[in-house]
């Protein structure tokens, strides 16, 4: 049975070769190891990478201690992909170090940039200027970290998004559509009309609803290609505001949902997307001209059009320019 170490032996430091007196550095090493293990155990998996946030370290923690934790995590996850944010809460008005460590400098840089955006005005000037990671680690000082529940949520959002795998530039993300698909989908909702049909509708006084011809081309295109006098000039960027009956910026004519809006652009592509947007507003009578202004010209239709409404009022001289 081994004999106990006497107080004189402890005081003199004459311990047996197999025993070791714990120092403050030993304690810090053990605590760092414990925090590293807890951080890893609480992690999530994002695109095959472990991510996590820990805000429960002692307020007396310094950047050197945080780097020690990062080294423990790196050693434990030597062959894994990971990204962690580690810090502590602090009393109001104070700043604390925030460590970001990861398996790649790209992860850490993305996280540091996102933190800069999430915590606007709360990083000290040095942290704001030095956003480059150092060996897969970055340490910044954040004011009032943990003062709001938003802070931990924000850090989780940072590590989750920063650790996502880079997108293949040729692989469209889920739910996205090509412009050809968008155009085809828009046109399935429309009963598109030819230029001659549009011309006939515009001149028909027996129409049960008001009919307006709308030119959505930009000014430079109108000057280059020509215009149809009598068409309402409402450029594409304000179209919805001008034709939403609920909007205070609407045109005076856009006071009813059965309004027949005939939209045209240069060749009949943008007009289809724009008209589908009018349908979203509830203007289900809206349509566009197949082939656009160029098809109108090719059909030999006049540039002066007397546009008739129910009740005999004409709009041939009215041009609404965009605000």
PDB file of N, CA, C and O in Angstrom, residues 94-157:
ATOM      1  N   UNK A  94     -19.376  45.881 -22.066  1.00  0.00           N
ATOM      2  CA  UNK A  94     -18.045  45.289 -22.192  1.00  0.00           C
ATOM      3  C   UNK A  94     -17.942  44.484 -23.482  1.00  0.00           C
ATOM      4  O   UNK A  94     -18.942  44.159 -24.116  1.00  0.00           O
ATOM      5  N   UNK A  95     -16.731  44.178 -23.871  1.00  0.00           N
ATOM      6  CA  UNK A  95     -16.501  43.352 -25.054  1.00  0.00           C
ATOM      7  C   UNK A  95     -15.724  42.115 -24.667  1.00  0.00           C
ATOM      8  O   UNK A  95     -14.948  42.135 -23.708  1.00  0.00           O
ATOM      9  N   UNK A  96     -15.962  41.035 -25.390  1.00  0.00           N
ATOM     10  CA  UNK A  96     -15.286  39.769 -25.114  1.00  0.00           C
ATOM     11  C   UNK A  96     -14.745  39.202 -26.417  1.00  0.00           C
ATOM     12  O   UNK A  96     -15.256  39.515 -27.502  1.00  0.00           O
ATOM     13  N   UNK A  97     -13.708  38.372 -26.322  1.00  0.00           N
ATOM     14  CA  UNK A  97     -13.194  37.736 -27.543  1.00  0.00           C
ATOM     15  C   UNK A  97     -14.144  36.662 -28.050  1.00  0.00           C
ATOM     16  O   UNK A  97     -14.755  35.936 -27.269  1.00  0.00           O
ATOM     17  N   UNK A  98     -14.269  36.602 -29.349  1.00  0.00           N
ATOM     18  CA  UNK A  98     -15.068  35.581 -30.024  1.00  0.00           C
ATOM     19  C   UNK A  98     -14.143  34.823 -30.960  1.00  0.00           C
ATOM     20  O   UNK A  98     -13.510  35.417 -31.846  1.00  0.00           O
ATOM     21  N   UNK A  99     -14.041  33.526 -30.741  1.00  0.00           N
ATOM     22  CA  UNK A  99     -13.191  32.677 -31.568  1.00  0.00           C
ATOM     23  C   UNK A  99     -14.015  31.973 -32.631  1.00  0.00           C
ATOM     24  O   UNK A  99     -15.071  31.414 -32.334  1.00  0.00           O
ATOM     25  N   UNK A 100     -13.536  32.006 -33.860  1.00  0.00           N
ATOM     26  CA  UNK A 100     -14.083  31.174 -34.931  1.00  0.00           C
ATOM     27  C   UNK A 100     -12.954  30.268 -35.391  1.00  0.00           C
ATOM     28  O   UNK A 100     -11.876  30.742 -35.751  1.00  0.00           O
ATOM     29  N   UNK A 101     -13.184  28.963 -35.342  1.00  0.00           N
ATOM     30  CA  UNK A 101     -12.160  28.023 -35.798  1.00  0.00           C
ATOM     31  C   UNK A 101     -12.796  27.035 -36.761  1.00  0.00           C
ATOM     32  O   UNK A 101     -13.961  26.659 -36.603  1.00  0.00           O
ATOM     33  N   UNK A 102     -12.035  26.642 -37.754  1.00  0.00           N
ATOM     34  CA  UNK A 102     -12.576  25.742 -38.755  1.00  0.00           C
ATOM     35  C   UNK A 102     -11.501  24.908 -39.409  1.00  0.00           C
ATOM     36  O   UNK A 102     -10.301  25.171 -39.271  1.00  0.00           O
ATOM     37  N   UNK A 103     -11.946  23.934 -40.154  1.00  0.00           N
ATOM     38  CA  UNK A 103     -11.018  23.033 -40.838  1.00  0.00           C
ATOM     39  C   UNK A 103     -10.437  23.653 -42.096  1.00  0.00           C
ATOM     40  O   UNK A 103      -9.488  23.122 -42.667  1.00  0.00           O
ATOM     41  N   UNK A 104     -11.010  24.777 -42.540  1.00  0.00           N
ATOM     42  CA  UNK A 104     -10.461  25.456 -43.714  1.00  0.00           C
ATOM     43  C   UNK A 104     -10.533  26.967 -43.502  1.00  0.00           C
ATOM     44  O   UNK A 104     -11.417  27.462 -42.799  1.00  0.00           O
ATOM     45  N   UNK A 105      -9.595  27.682 -44.096  1.00  0.00           N
ATOM     46  CA  UNK A 105      -9.598  29.135 -43.978  1.00  0.00           C
ATOM     47  C   UNK A 105     -10.790  29.743 -44.701  1.00  0.00           C
ATOM     48  O   UNK A 105     -11.264  30.809 -44.320  1.00  0.00           O
ATOM     49  N   UNK A 106     -11.288  29.067 -45.740  1.00  0.00           N
ATOM     50  CA  UNK A 106     -12.483  29.566 -46.428  1.00  0.00           C
ATOM     51  C   UNK A 106     -13.682  29.591 -45.482  1.00  0.00           C
ATOM     52  O   UNK A 106     -14.441  30.560 -45.450  1.00  0.00           O
ATOM     53  N   UNK A 107     -13.867  28.512 -44.729  1.00  0.00           N
ATOM     54  CA  UNK A 107     -14.942  28.475 -43.738  1.00  0.00           C
ATOM     55  C   UNK A 107     -14.823  29.658 -42.777  1.00  0.00           C
ATOM     56  O   UNK A 107     -15.792  30.369 -42.505  1.00  0.00           O
ATOM     57  N   UNK A 108     -13.625  29.833 -42.237  1.00  0.00           N
ATOM     58  CA  UNK A 108     -13.418  30.854 -41.210  1.00  0.00           C
ATOM     59  C   UNK A 108     -13.601  32.253 -41.784  1.00  0.00           C
ATOM     60  O   UNK A 108     -14.209  33.122 -41.153  1.00  0.00           O
ATOM     61  N   UNK A 109     -13.091  32.482 -42.986  1.00  0.00           N
ATOM     62  CA  UNK A 109     -13.239  33.803 -43.598  1.00  0.00           C
ATOM     63  C   UNK A 109     -14.696  34.121 -43.867  1.00  0.00           C
ATOM     64  O   UNK A 109     -15.165  35.229 -43.597  1.00  0.00           O
ATOM     65  N   UNK A 110     -15.433  33.144 -44.401  1.00  0.00           N
ATOM     66  CA  UNK A 110     -16.860  33.382 -44.639  1.00  0.00           C
ATOM     67  C   UNK A 110     -17.574  33.699 -43.327  1.00  0.00           C
ATOM     68  O   UNK A 110     -18.411  34.597 -43.265  1.00  0.00           O
ATOM     69  N   UNK A 111     -17.241  32.958 -42.272  1.00  0.00           N
ATOM     70  CA  UNK A 111     -17.884  33.190 -40.975  1.00  0.00           C
ATOM     71  C   UNK A 111     -17.535  34.571 -40.434  1.00  0.00           C
ATOM     72  O   UNK A 111     -18.399  35.291 -39.918  1.00  0.00           O
ATOM     73  N   UNK A 112     -16.261  34.971 -40.545  1.00  0.00           N
ATOM     74  CA  UNK A 112     -15.844  36.284 -40.046  1.00  0.00           C
ATOM     75  C   UNK A 112     -16.557  37.408 -40.780  1.00  0.00           C
ATOM     76  O   UNK A 112     -17.001  38.397 -40.165  1.00  0.00           O
ATOM     77  N   UNK A 113     -16.716  37.265 -42.087  1.00  0.00           N
ATOM     78  CA  UNK A 113     -17.418  38.291 -42.869  1.00  0.00           C
ATOM     79  C   UNK A 113     -18.898  38.357 -42.489  1.00  0.00           C
ATOM     80  O   UNK A 113     -19.481  39.436 -42.395  1.00  0.00           O
ATOM     81  N   UNK A 114     -19.512  37.197 -42.273  1.00  0.00           N
ATOM     82  CA  UNK A 114     -20.914  37.184 -41.868  1.00  0.00           C
ATOM     83  C   UNK A 114     -21.091  37.767 -40.464  1.00  0.00           C
ATOM     84  O   UNK A 114     -22.075  38.471 -40.194  1.00  0.00           O
ATOM     85  N   UNK A 115     -20.151  37.477 -39.567  1.00  0.00           N
ATOM     86  CA  UNK A 115     -20.214  38.059 -38.217  1.00  0.00           C
ATOM     87  C   UNK A 115     -20.129  39.578 -38.294  1.00  0.00           C
ATOM     88  O   UNK A 115     -20.838  40.304 -37.592  1.00  0.00           O
ATOM     89  N   UNK A 116     -19.267  40.078 -39.164  1.00  0.00           N
ATOM     90  CA  UNK A 116     -19.138  41.518 -39.342  1.00  0.00           C
ATOM     91  C   UNK A 116     -20.461  42.140 -39.770  1.00  0.00           C
ATOM     92  O   UNK A 116     -20.816  43.243 -39.338  1.00  0.00           O
ATOM     93  N   UNK A 117     -21.216  41.418 -40.602  1.00  0.00           N
ATOM     94  CA  UNK A 117     -22.521  41.923 -41.054  1.00  0.00           C
ATOM     95  C   UNK A 117     -23.597  41.746 -39.996  1.00  0.00           C
ATOM     96  O   UNK A 117     -24.478  42.602 -39.843  1.00  0.00           O
ATOM     97  N   UNK A 118     -23.554  40.625 -39.262  1.00  0.00           N
ATOM     98  CA  UNK A 118     -24.570  40.359 -38.243  1.00  0.00           C
ATOM     99  C   UNK A 118     -24.449  41.310 -37.058  1.00  0.00           C
ATOM    100  O   UNK A 118     -25.447  41.721 -36.473  1.00  0.00           O
ATOM    101  N   UNK A 119     -23.201  41.627 -36.678  1.00  0.00           N
ATOM    102  CA  UNK A 119     -22.959  42.435 -35.482  1.00  0.00           C
ATOM    103  C   UNK A 119     -22.459  43.824 -35.880  1.00  0.00           C
ATOM    104  O   UNK A 119     -21.398  44.262 -35.448  1.00  0.00           O
ATOM    105  N   UNK A 120     -23.245  44.490 -36.704  1.00  0.00           N
ATOM    106  CA  UNK A 120     -22.866  45.815 -37.200  1.00  0.00           C
ATOM    107  C   UNK A 120     -22.629  46.772 -36.034  1.00  0.00           C
ATOM    108  O   UNK A 120     -23.467  46.907 -35.144  1.00  0.00           O
ATOM    109  N   UNK A 121     -21.479  47.437 -36.049  1.00  0.00           N
ATOM    110  CA  UNK A 121     -21.166  48.418 -35.029  1.00  0.00           C
ATOM    111  C   UNK A 121     -20.748  47.844 -33.694  1.00  0.00           C
ATOM    112  O   UNK A 121     -20.507  48.598 -32.749  1.00  0.00           O
ATOM    113  N   UNK A 122     -20.644  46.518 -33.599  1.00  0.00           N
ATOM    114  CA  UNK A 122     -20.326  45.901 -32.307  1.00  0.00           C
ATOM    115  C   UNK A 122     -18.956  45.244 -32.274  1.00  0.00           C
ATOM    116  O   UNK A 122     -18.497  44.842 -31.212  1.00  0.00           O
ATOM    117  N   UNK A 123     -18.281  45.108 -33.410  1.00  0.00           N
ATOM    118  CA  UNK A 123     -16.907  44.625 -33.418  1.00  0.00           C
ATOM    119  C   UNK A 123     -15.966  45.801 -33.211  1.00  0.00           C
ATOM    120  O   UNK A 123     -16.215  46.899 -33.730  1.00  0.00           O
ATOM    121  N   UNK A 124     -14.904  45.586 -32.428  1.00  0.00           N
ATOM    122  CA  UNK A 124     -13.952  46.676 -32.272  1.00  0.00           C
ATOM    123  C   UNK A 124     -13.236  46.927 -33.595  1.00  0.00           C
ATOM    124  O   UNK A 124     -13.272  46.115 -34.518  1.00  0.00           O
ATOM    125  N   UNK A 125     -12.591  48.085 -33.707  1.00  0.00           N
ATOM    126  CA  UNK A 125     -12.013  48.510 -34.983  1.00  0.00           C
ATOM    127  C   UNK A 125     -10.968  47.538 -35.499  1.00  0.00           C
ATOM    128  O   UNK A 125     -10.891  47.267 -36.697  1.00  0.00           O
ATOM    129  N   UNK A 126     -10.148  46.987 -34.586  1.00  0.00           N
ATOM    130  CA  UNK A 126      -9.110  46.057 -35.018  1.00  0.00           C
ATOM    131  C   UNK A 126      -9.725  44.785 -35.592  1.00  0.00           C
ATOM    132  O   UNK A 126      -9.293  44.278 -36.629  1.00  0.00           O
ATOM    133  N   UNK A 127     -10.759  44.265 -34.924  1.00  0.00           N
ATOM    134  CA  UNK A 127     -11.430  43.060 -35.419  1.00  0.00           C
ATOM    135  C   UNK A 127     -12.054  43.319 -36.779  1.00  0.00           C
ATOM    136  O   UNK A 127     -12.062  42.457 -37.658  1.00  0.00           O
ATOM    137  N   UNK A 128     -12.587  44.535 -36.957  1.00  0.00           N
ATOM    138  CA  UNK A 128     -13.246  44.872 -38.217  1.00  0.00           C
ATOM    139  C   UNK A 128     -12.242  44.922 -39.359  1.00  0.00           C
ATOM    140  O   UNK A 128     -12.531  44.506 -40.478  1.00  0.00           O
ATOM    141  N   UNK A 129     -11.040  45.407 -39.057  1.00  0.00           N
ATOM    142  CA  UNK A 129     -10.019  45.544 -40.120  1.00  0.00           C
ATOM    143  C   UNK A 129      -9.330  44.213 -40.417  1.00  0.00           C
ATOM    144  O   UNK A 129      -8.954  43.952 -41.548  1.00  0.00           O
ATOM    145  N   UNK A 130      -9.150  43.389 -39.414  1.00  0.00           N
ATOM    146  CA  UNK A 130      -8.389  42.151 -39.592  1.00  0.00           C
ATOM    147  C   UNK A 130      -9.325  40.953 -39.696  1.00  0.00           C
ATOM    148  O   UNK A 130      -9.485  40.182 -38.753  1.00  0.00           O
ATOM    149  N   UNK A 131      -9.961  40.827 -40.852  1.00  0.00           N
ATOM    150  CA  UNK A 131     -10.914  39.746 -41.048  1.00  0.00           C
ATOM    151  C   UNK A 131     -10.275  38.510 -41.678  1.00  0.00           C
ATOM    152  O   UNK A 131     -10.961  37.535 -41.954  1.00  0.00           O
ATOM    153  N   UNK A 132      -8.967  38.562 -41.918  1.00  0.00           N
ATOM    154  CA  UNK A 132      -8.316  37.400 -42.499  1.00  0.00           C
ATOM    155  C   UNK A 132      -8.065  36.351 -41.414  1.00  0.00           C
ATOM    156  O   UNK A 132      -7.555  36.672 -40.341  1.00  0.00           O
ATOM    157  N   UNK A 133      -8.402  35.092 -41.657  1.00  0.00           N
ATOM    158  CA  UNK A 133      -8.152  34.042 -40.664  1.00  0.00           C
ATOM    159  C   UNK A 133      -6.663  33.756 -40.528  1.00  0.00           C
ATOM    160  O   UNK A 133      -5.884  33.978 -41.453  1.00  0.00           O
ATOM    161  N   UNK A 134      -6.281  33.268 -39.368  1.00  0.00           N
ATOM    162  CA  UNK A 134      -4.892  32.921 -39.087  1.00  0.00           C
ATOM    163  C   UNK A 134      -4.813  31.434 -38.767  1.00  0.00           C
ATOM    164  O   UNK A 134      -5.144  31.014 -37.663  1.00  0.00           O
ATOM    165  N   UNK A 135      -4.393  30.645 -39.757  1.00  0.00           N
ATOM    166  CA  UNK A 135      -4.265  29.213 -39.536  1.00  0.00           C
ATOM    167  C   UNK A 135      -5.576  28.532 -39.196  1.00  0.00           C
ATOM    168  O   UNK A 135      -5.619  27.639 -38.347  1.00  0.00           O
ATOM    169  N   UNK A 136      -6.640  28.916 -39.870  1.00  0.00           N
ATOM    170  CA  UNK A 136      -7.941  28.300 -39.598  1.00  0.00           C
ATOM    171  C   UNK A 136      -8.622  28.838 -38.359  1.00  0.00           C
ATOM    172  O   UNK A 136      -9.589  28.239 -37.876  1.00  0.00           O
ATOM    173  N   UNK A 137      -8.145  29.997 -37.853  1.00  0.00           N
ATOM    174  CA  UNK A 137      -8.764  30.593 -36.681  1.00  0.00           C
ATOM    175  C   UNK A 137      -8.886  32.103 -36.865  1.00  0.00           C
ATOM    176  O   UNK A 137      -8.074  32.727 -37.551  1.00  0.00           O
ATOM    177  N   UNK A 138      -9.910  32.681 -36.254  1.00  0.00           N
ATOM    178  CA  UNK A 138     -10.074  34.135 -36.237  1.00  0.00           C
ATOM    179  C   UNK A 138     -10.619  34.527 -34.877  1.00  0.00           C
ATOM    180  O   UNK A 138     -11.529  33.870 -34.352  1.00  0.00           O
ATOM    181  N   UNK A 139     -10.069  35.561 -34.295  1.00  0.00           N
ATOM    182  CA  UNK A 139     -10.549  36.063 -33.008  1.00  0.00           C
ATOM    183  C   UNK A 139     -10.914  37.529 -33.162  1.00  0.00           C
ATOM    184  O   UNK A 139     -10.100  38.332 -33.635  1.00  0.00           O
ATOM    185  N   UNK A 140     -12.141  37.861 -32.799  1.00  0.00           N
ATOM    186  CA  UNK A 140     -12.580  39.243 -32.790  1.00  0.00           C
ATOM    187  C   UNK A 140     -13.163  39.594 -31.441  1.00  0.00           C
ATOM    188  O   UNK A 140     -13.495  38.706 -30.646  1.00  0.00           O
ATOM    189  N   UNK A 141     -13.295  40.888 -31.171  1.00  0.00           N
ATOM    190  CA  UNK A 141     -13.883  41.350 -29.918  1.00  0.00           C
ATOM    191  C   UNK A 141     -15.241  41.973 -30.211  1.00  0.00           C
ATOM    192  O   UNK A 141     -15.358  42.879 -31.047  1.00  0.00           O
ATOM    193  N   UNK A 142     -16.275  41.469 -29.520  1.00  0.00           N
ATOM    194  CA  UNK A 142     -17.655  41.887 -29.773  1.00  0.00           C
ATOM    195  C   UNK A 142     -18.214  42.534 -28.509  1.00  0.00           C
ATOM    196  O   UNK A 142     -18.095  41.977 -27.409  1.00  0.00           O
ATOM    197  N   UNK A 143     -18.828  43.696 -28.673  1.00  0.00           N
ATOM    198  CA  UNK A 143     -19.437  44.388 -27.542  1.00  0.00           C
ATOM    199  C   UNK A 143     -20.774  43.755 -27.170  1.00  0.00           C
ATOM    200  O   UNK A 143     -21.574  43.408 -28.040  1.00  0.00           O
ATOM    201  N   UNK A 144     -21.017  43.632 -25.879  1.00  0.00           N
ATOM    202  CA  UNK A 144     -22.308  43.162 -25.339  1.00  0.00           C
ATOM    203  C   UNK A 144     -22.724  41.808 -25.906  1.00  0.00           C
ATOM    204  O   UNK A 144     -23.918  41.552 -26.097  1.00  0.00           O
ATOM    205  N   UNK A 145     -21.783  40.939 -26.171  1.00  0.00           N
ATOM    206  CA  UNK A 145     -22.133  39.635 -26.730  1.00  0.00           C
ATOM    207  C   UNK A 145     -22.956  38.836 -25.721  1.00  0.00           C
ATOM    208  O   UNK A 145     -22.562  38.684 -24.562  1.00  0.00           O
ATOM    209  N   UNK A 146     -24.106  38.347 -26.155  1.00  0.00           N
ATOM    210  CA  UNK A 146     -24.987  37.578 -25.286  1.00  0.00           C
ATOM    211  C   UNK A 146     -26.014  38.414 -24.565  1.00  0.00           C
ATOM    212  O   UNK A 146     -26.860  37.880 -23.845  1.00  0.00           O
ATOM    213  N   UNK A 147     -25.971  39.736 -24.763  1.00  0.00           N
ATOM    214  CA  UNK A 147     -26.944  40.593 -24.095  1.00  0.00           C
ATOM    215  C   UNK A 147     -28.355  40.374 -24.633  1.00  0.00           C
ATOM    216  O   UNK A 147     -29.342  40.649 -23.958  1.00  0.00           O
ATOM    217  N   UNK A 148     -28.427  39.865 -25.863  1.00  0.00           N
ATOM    218  CA  UNK A 148     -29.722  39.603 -26.484  1.00  0.00           C
ATOM    219  C   UNK A 148     -29.769  38.148 -26.941  1.00  0.00           C
ATOM    220  O   UNK A 148     -28.750  37.599 -27.375  1.00  0.00           O
ATOM    221  N   UNK A 149     -30.954  37.500 -26.865  1.00  0.00           N
ATOM    222  CA  UNK A 149     -31.077  36.132 -27.393  1.00  0.00           C
ATOM    223  C   UNK A 149     -30.729  36.053 -28.876  1.00  0.00           C
ATOM    224  O   UNK A 149     -30.389  34.978 -29.381  1.00  0.00           O
ATOM    225  N   UNK A 150     -30.802  37.188 -29.551  1.00  0.00           N
ATOM    226  CA  UNK A 150     -30.470  37.229 -30.973  1.00  0.00           C
ATOM    227  C   UNK A 150     -29.031  36.811 -31.218  1.00  0.00           C
ATOM    228  O   UNK A 150     -28.704  36.226 -32.263  1.00  0.00           O
ATOM    229  N   UNK A 151     -28.131  37.096 -30.283  1.00  0.00           N
ATOM    230  CA  UNK A 151     -26.706  36.872 -30.517  1.00  0.00           C
ATOM    231  C   UNK A 151     -26.385  35.406 -30.781  1.00  0.00           C
ATOM    232  O   UNK A 151     -25.683  35.074 -31.736  1.00  0.00           O
ATOM    233  N   UNK A 152     -26.877  34.514 -29.944  1.00  0.00           N
ATOM    234  CA  UNK A 152     -26.590  33.101 -30.148  1.00  0.00           C
ATOM    235  C   UNK A 152     -27.262  32.591 -31.422  1.00  0.00           C
ATOM    236  O   UNK A 152     -26.678  31.813 -32.177  1.00  0.00           O
ATOM    237  N   UNK A 153     -28.492  33.041 -31.665  1.00  0.00           N
ATOM    238  CA  UNK A 153     -29.182  32.659 -32.905  1.00  0.00           C
ATOM    239  C   UNK A 153     -28.390  33.144 -34.116  1.00  0.00           C
ATOM    240  O   UNK A 153     -28.235  32.422 -35.111  1.00  0.00           O
ATOM    241  N   UNK A 154     -27.862  34.364 -34.025  1.00  0.00           N
ATOM    242  CA  UNK A 154     -27.087  34.918 -35.139  1.00  0.00           C
ATOM    243  C   UNK A 154     -25.821  34.113 -35.383  1.00  0.00           C
ATOM    244  O   UNK A 154     -25.449  33.859 -36.540  1.00  0.00           O
ATOM    245  N   UNK A 155     -25.145  33.699 -34.315  1.00  0.00           N
ATOM    246  CA  UNK A 155     -23.921  32.917 -34.489  1.00  0.00           C
ATOM    247  C   UNK A 155     -24.209  31.543 -35.081  1.00  0.00           C
ATOM    248  O   UNK A 155     -23.448  31.041 -35.916  1.00  0.00           O
ATOM    249  N   UNK A 156     -25.312  30.917 -34.658  1.00  0.00           N
ATOM    250  CA  UNK A 156     -25.696  29.644 -35.279  1.00  0.00           C
ATOM    251  C   UNK A 156     -25.972  29.834 -36.771  1.00  0.00           C
ATOM    252  O   UNK A 156     -25.586  29.012 -37.601  1.00  0.00           O
ATOM    253  N   UNK A 157     -26.633  30.925 -37.105  1.00  0.00           N
ATOM    254  CA  UNK A 157     -26.920  31.200 -38.514  1.00  0.00           C
ATOM    255  C   UNK A 157     -25.621  31.376 -39.294  1.00  0.00           C
ATOM    256  O   UNK A 157     -25.489  30.908 -40.429  1.00  0.00           O
TER     257      UNK A 157
END
